[in-house]
Amino acid sequence: MLLFLDTADLDEIRTARSWGVVSGVTTNPTLVAKAGHRDVRAFLAEASHLVDGPLHFEVTALDREGMVREGRELASVAPNLAIKVPCTEEGLGACRALAEAGIPTNVTLVFSLNQALLAARAGAAYVSPFVGRLDDIGADGLGLVKDVVRMYALHGIAAKVLAASLRHPRHVTDAALAGAQIGTMPFSVLRQMVRHPLTDAGLARFMADWERLDAR
Ligand code: G3P
């Protein structure tokens, strides 16, 4: 499973990139608003250079024509842009139009198997089941990821399963074991994944032993 960062914070992108583990970045309107980017094109231009892989950015129009117009404009800013559209009737239509124009799309806000099937049939390059938000309402987010992976394999569907709304390291592990091709997560989750108390303790002991040798 490839690891994507779910953020609109340029410093987080820079730091995670320096670890050499990030294959792409996803954003959403909430994250862009939180980061306070008023000039979206400037943000996209800068972020697209920092990302080794695709940068997923979401349209905010709600109608098909508006989404397609916005998607085309955004995609013209950088060659590595993928356009996120919501899983609605209008969003599916926009997905089809953008796909036919050669612009990769990510159908987002997917909460059911039928939505995942529709997204793939609309030509989505990526389909994003939201794990945490399903768990929030007592449903089984990872169960959905597992089933989408199985359904796509069964029918030879090429759309990539991008597990989103991953809230903690266990979500990441389970999404990988479920067969998602990509998992996107906040910077805090990526950082939690690096850490282990035994790594810290082991390193402290190695360093202490090394210093003792120096002292002799
Ligand atoms: O970008 C979509 C996504 O990952 C949202 O996560 O935690 O707001 O449900 P969350």
Coordinates of N, CA and C in Angstrom, one line a residue, residues 8 90 116 142 211:
A8 N -3.0 20.0 3.9 CA -2.7 21.2 3.0 C -1.6 22.0 3.6
E90 N -24.1 14.5 -9.8 CA -23.4 15.5 -10.6 C -21.9 15.1 -10.6
A116 N -19.0 2.8 -4.7 CA -17.6 2.4 -5.2 C -17.7 1.8 -6.6
L142 N -13.4 -0.4 7.8 CA -12.4 -1.2 7.1 C -13.1 -2.4 6.4
E211 N 28.8 5.6 24.5 CA 29.5 6.6 25.2 C 30.5 6.0 26.3

